[in-house]
Amino acid sequence: METVTLTIKNQPELHLEAETIAPDAFAGKKTEEIADLTVYVGRERHRLGDFFEISGKAGATPEETKIVVNGDLSRVKYIGMKMTGGEVVVNGNADMYVGAWMQGGKLTVNGNVDAFAGTGMKGGELVIKGNAGNYLGAAYRGDWRGMQGGKITVTGNAGSDIGTFMNGGEIVVGGDADVHVATHAEGGKIVIKGNAKSRVGGQMVEGEIYVLGSIDVMMPGFVYREDVDVDMDGIKGRFALYEGDLGERHRKRKGQTIYAKLYQRIEA
């Protein structure tokens, strides 16, 4: 795998839209060609090389290309957008839409990310070794297709509206989550290893939520069923199983109504 290294040299006055920082855009290009890739600040068009020092060599295909991005990227949006393969490593904080509509490969952020990370994600792996903002793995505003596949792992805390309209894939949050987890979800799995606030699973049709800590307010549409033992991906313990959201329409499978499942740990 060949590696291209970007180091930010000029901070944008507003926010830099840099969806071209992805193995798919870099693959098969020379350093000069990568520097000429288009980025935007507001309505103004710029070169990627106007903001980054660029070194190294891209692979022939996305799968053979690794990108390392260094510096304060808190004003740089869309890193890894729609990537289908290869690897991206971000050494610093990043702005919104990291890994948005990602389809494959691996994207690691050694820092915090802002809102809409992994929005509409279909595949691949997104690892955030810090905190994540709102709408992690959620649908784009005005759309009903949230995360459909792949895996998102957050070491720290996550904001509100995680997994809104989620249809598949997995989100693991190592810390706490804010309000509105898996709203309107129709599939997928969310694990919160810390505490959750309120509106967990609101209007959820199908899928699974695991909360290892406390839930401030349980949704009235979820009904306690039984205590169960869980042994899954290193998570073990006794969990209270709730089903819901009973206020929503639900599919039937082999004559049985399918409900979303919410597990809350009661014993480690």
Coordinates of C-alpha atoms in Angstrom, one line a residue:
M1 CA 0.0 0.0 0.0
E2 CA 1.4 3.4 -1.0
T3 CA 1.0 6.4 1.3
V4 CA 0.2 10.1 0.7
T5 CA 0.8 12.5 3.6
L6 CA -1.1 15.8 3.8
T7 CA -0.1 18.4 6.4
I8 CA -2.3 21.5 6.7
K9 CA -0.3 24.7 6.1
N10 CA -3.1 27.3 5.6
Q11 CA -6.2 27.4 7.7
P12 CA -9.4 28.4 5.7
E13 CA -11.1 31.5 6.8
L14 CA -14.5 29.7 6.7
H15 CA -14.8 25.9 6.3
L16 CA -13.0 23.9 3.7
E17 CA -15.1 21.3 1.8
A18 CA -12.6 18.6 0.9
E19 CA -14.4 15.5 -0.2
T20 CA -11.5 14.9 -2.5
I21 CA -9.4 13.7 0.5
A22 CA -10.2 10.1 -0.2
P23 CA -8.4 7.1 -1.7
D24 CA -10.8 7.1 -4.6
A25 CA -9.8 10.6 -5.7
F26 CA -6.0 10.1 -5.0
A27 CA -5.6 6.7 -6.7
G28 CA -3.4 6.6 -9.8
K29 CA -2.4 10.3 -9.5
K30 CA 1.0 11.9 -9.1
T31 CA 1.7 14.4 -6.3
E32 CA 1.1 17.4 -8.6
E33 CA -2.2 16.0 -9.8
I34 CA -3.3 15.5 -6.2
A35 CA -2.4 19.1 -5.3
D36 CA -4.6 20.2 -8.2
L37 CA -7.7 18.5 -6.9
T38 CA -10.6 20.8 -6.3
V39 CA -11.8 22.0 -2.8
Y40 CA -14.2 24.7 -1.9
V41 CA -14.4 27.5 0.7
G42 CA -17.9 28.7 0.5
R43 CA -18.6 29.3 -3.2
E44 CA -14.9 29.8 -4.0
R45 CA -13.0 27.1 -5.8
H46 CA -9.4 26.3 -4.7
R47 CA -6.7 23.7 -5.1
L48 CA -6.0 21.1 -2.4
G49 CA -2.4 22.2 -2.6
D50 CA -3.4 25.7 -1.5
F51 CA -4.1 24.4 2.0
F52 CA -1.9 21.3 2.4
E53 CA 1.7 20.3 2.0
I54 CA 1.6 17.0 0.0
S55 CA 4.2 14.3 -0.1
G56 CA 4.4 10.6 -0.9
K57 CA 2.8 8.5 -3.6
A58 CA -0.7 7.2 -4.2
G59 CA -1.4 3.6 -5.2
A60 CA -2.9 2.5 -8.5
T61 CA -6.3 1.8 -6.9
P62 CA -8.2 3.0 -3.8
E63 CA -7.4 -0.3 -2.1
E64 CA -3.7 0.3 -2.5
T65 CA -3.8 3.9 -1.3
K66 CA -3.4 5.2 2.3
I67 CA -3.8 8.9 3.2
V68 CA -2.4 10.4 6.4
V69 CA -3.7 13.9 7.2
N70 CA -1.9 15.9 9.9
G71 CA -2.8 19.1 11.8
D72 CA -5.8 21.0 13.1
L73 CA -8.6 19.9 10.7
S74 CA -11.5 21.4 12.7
R75 CA -12.5 23.5 9.7
V76 CA -12.1 20.7 7.1
K77 CA -15.3 18.9 6.1
Y78 CA -16.1 15.7 4.2
I79 CA -12.8 13.8 4.7
G80 CA -13.2 10.3 3.4
M81 CA -16.6 11.0 1.8
K82 CA -17.9 8.1 -0.3
M83 CA -14.6 6.2 0.0
T84 CA -14.8 2.6 -1.3
G85 CA -11.5 1.2 -0.1
G86 CA -8.0 1.9 1.1
E87 CA -7.2 3.8 4.4
V88 CA -7.4 7.3 5.8
V89 CA -5.7 8.3 9.1
V90 CA -6.5 11.8 10.5
N91 CA -4.1 13.0 13.2
G92 CA -6.1 15.8 14.7
N93 CA -9.7 17.0 15.2
A94 CA -12.0 17.1 12.1
D95 CA -15.1 19.0 11.1
M96 CA -18.5 17.6 9.9
Y97 CA -19.2 14.7 7.6
V98 CA -16.1 12.6 8.2
G99 CA -16.7 9.3 6.4
A100 CA -20.1 10.4 5.1
W101 CA -21.7 7.8 2.7
M102 CA -18.6 5.7 3.2
Q103 CA -18.7 2.3 1.4
G104 CA -15.5 0.5 2.2
G105 CA -12.0 0.8 3.6
K106 CA -11.0 2.1 7.0
L107 CA -11.0 5.7 8.3
T108 CA -9.4 6.5 11.7
V109 CA -9.6 9.9 13.4
N110 CA -7.1 10.4 16.2
G111 CA -9.2 13.2 17.7
N112 CA -12.7 14.5 17.9
V113 CA -15.2 14.9 15.0
D114 CA -18.1 17.2 14.5
A115 CA -21.7 16.3 13.4
F116 CA -22.8 13.8 10.8
A117 CA -19.8 11.6 10.9
G118 CA -20.6 8.4 9.0
T119 CA -24.0 9.7 7.8
G120 CA -25.5 7.4 5.2
M121 CA -22.6 4.9 5.7
K122 CA -22.9 1.7 3.7
G123 CA -19.7 -0.2 4.5
G124 CA -16.2 0.0 5.8
E125 CA -15.0 0.9 9.3
L126 CA -14.9 4.4 10.9
V127 CA -12.9 4.7 14.1
I128 CA -13.0 7.9 16.2
K129 CA -10.5 8.0 19.0
G130 CA -12.2 10.9 20.7
N131 CA -15.7 12.4 20.9
A132 CA -18.3 12.5 18.1
G133 CA -20.8 15.2 17.5
N134 CA -24.5 15.0 16.8
Y135 CA -26.1 12.8 14.1
L136 CA -23.5 10.1 14.2
G137 CA -24.4 7.4 11.6
A138 CA -27.7 9.2 10.9
A139 CA -29.6 10.2 7.8
Y140 CA -28.8 13.4 6.0
R141 CA -31.4 16.0 6.9
G142 CA -34.5 15.6 4.7
D143 CA -33.6 12.0 3.9
W144 CA -34.9 8.8 5.5
R145 CA -31.8 6.6 4.7
G146 CA -29.4 6.6 7.6
M147 CA -26.5 4.2 8.2
Q148 CA -27.0 1.0 6.2
G149 CA -23.8 -1.0 6.8
G150 CA -20.3 -1.0 8.2
K151 CA -19.1 -0.2 11.7
I152 CA -18.5 3.0 13.6
T153 CA -16.5 2.9 16.9
V154 CA -16.2 6.0 19.1
T155 CA -13.8 5.9 22.0
G156 CA -15.3 8.8 23.9
N157 CA -18.8 10.3 24.0
A158 CA -21.3 11.0 21.3
G159 CA -23.9 13.8 20.8
S160 CA -27.6 13.6 20.1
D161 CA -29.5 11.8 17.4
I162 CA -27.2 8.9 16.9
G163 CA -28.4 6.4 14.3
T164 CA -31.5 8.4 13.2
F165 CA -33.2 6.3 10.4
M166 CA -30.5 3.7 10.8
N167 CA -31.2 0.6 8.6
G168 CA -28.1 -1.6 9.3
G169 CA -24.5 -1.6 10.5
E170 CA -23.2 -1.1 14.0
I171 CA -22.3 1.9 16.2
V172 CA -20.3 1.4 19.4
V173 CA -19.9 4.4 21.7
G174 CA -17.3 3.9 24.5
G175 CA -18.7 6.7 26.6
D176 CA -22.0 8.5 27.1
A177 CA -24.7 9.4 24.5
D178 CA -27.0 12.4 24.4
V179 CA -30.7 12.3 23.7
H180 CA -32.4 10.6 20.7
V181 CA -30.7 7.3 20.0
A182 CA -31.9 5.3 17.0
T183 CA -34.9 7.5 16.3
H184 CA -37.0 5.9 13.4
A185 CA -34.4 3.1 13.1
E186 CA -35.4 0.1 11.1
G187 CA -32.4 -2.1 11.7
G188 CA -28.8 -2.2 12.9
K189 CA -27.2 -2.3 16.3
I190 CA -26.1 0.5 18.7
V191 CA -24.0 -0.2 21.8
I192 CA -23.5 2.6 24.4
K193 CA -21.0 1.5 27.0
G194 CA -21.7 4.6 29.2
N195 CA -24.9 6.3 30.1
A196 CA -27.8 7.5 27.9
K197 CA -30.2 10.3 28.5
S198 CA -33.8 10.2 27.2
R199 CA -35.7 9.3 24.0
V200 CA -33.7 6.1 23.5
G201 CA -35.3 4.2 20.6
G202 CA -38.1 6.7 20.0
Q203 CA -40.3 5.6 17.0
M204 CA -37.9 2.7 16.5
V205 CA -39.3 -0.1 14.3
E206 CA -36.5 -2.7 14.3
G207 CA -32.9 -3.2 15.4
E208 CA -31.1 -3.4 18.7
I209 CA -29.8 -1.0 21.4
Y210 CA -27.5 -2.1 24.2
V211 CA -26.9 0.4 27.1
L212 CA -24.4 -0.7 29.7
G213 CA -24.9 2.3 32.0
S214 CA -28.0 4.2 33.0
I215 CA -30.9 5.5 31.0
D216 CA -32.3 8.8 32.5
V217 CA -35.9 8.4 31.1
M218 CA -37.2 5.2 29.5
M219 CA -39.5 5.7 26.5
P220 CA -43.1 4.8 27.4
G221 CA -43.4 2.8 24.1
F222 CA -40.9 0.2 25.3
V223 CA -42.2 -2.6 27.5
Y224 CA -40.1 -4.8 29.8
R225 CA -40.1 -8.5 28.8
E226 CA -37.5 -10.4 30.8
D227 CA -34.0 -10.5 32.1
V228 CA -31.5 -12.2 29.7
D229 CA -27.8 -13.1 29.7
V230 CA -25.8 -11.4 27.0
D231 CA -22.3 -12.5 25.7
M232 CA -21.5 -10.5 22.6
D233 CA -18.3 -9.0 21.3
G234 CA -16.7 -8.8 24.7
I235 CA -19.8 -7.6 26.4
K236 CA -21.1 -9.9 29.1
G237 CA -23.7 -9.6 31.8
R238 CA -27.3 -9.7 32.8
F239 CA -29.6 -7.3 30.8
A240 CA -33.2 -6.2 31.1
L241 CA -34.9 -6.7 27.7
Y242 CA -37.4 -4.2 26.5
E243 CA -39.4 -4.3 23.3
G244 CA -40.9 -1.4 21.3
D245 CA -41.6 1.2 20.2
L246 CA -45.1 -0.1 20.5
G247 CA -46.6 3.1 19.1
E248 CA -45.1 2.4 15.7
R249 CA -46.1 0.0 12.9
H250 CA -44.2 -3.2 12.9
R251 CA -43.5 -5.9 10.3
K252 CA -44.4 -9.6 10.8
R253 CA -42.0 -12.4 10.2
K254 CA -43.4 -16.0 10.1
G255 CA -46.5 -14.7 11.7
Q256 CA -44.7 -13.0 14.6
T257 CA -44.6 -9.3 15.1
I258 CA -41.0 -7.9 15.0
Y259 CA -40.2 -5.3 17.6
A260 CA -37.0 -3.3 18.2
K261 CA -35.1 -4.6 21.2
L262 CA -33.5 -2.4 23.9
Y263 CA -31.1 -4.1 26.4
Q264 CA -30.0 -2.4 29.6
R265 CA -27.4 -4.0 31.8
I266 CA -28.4 -4.7 35.4
E267 CA -25.4 -6.9 36.3
A268 CA -21.8 -7.0 35.0

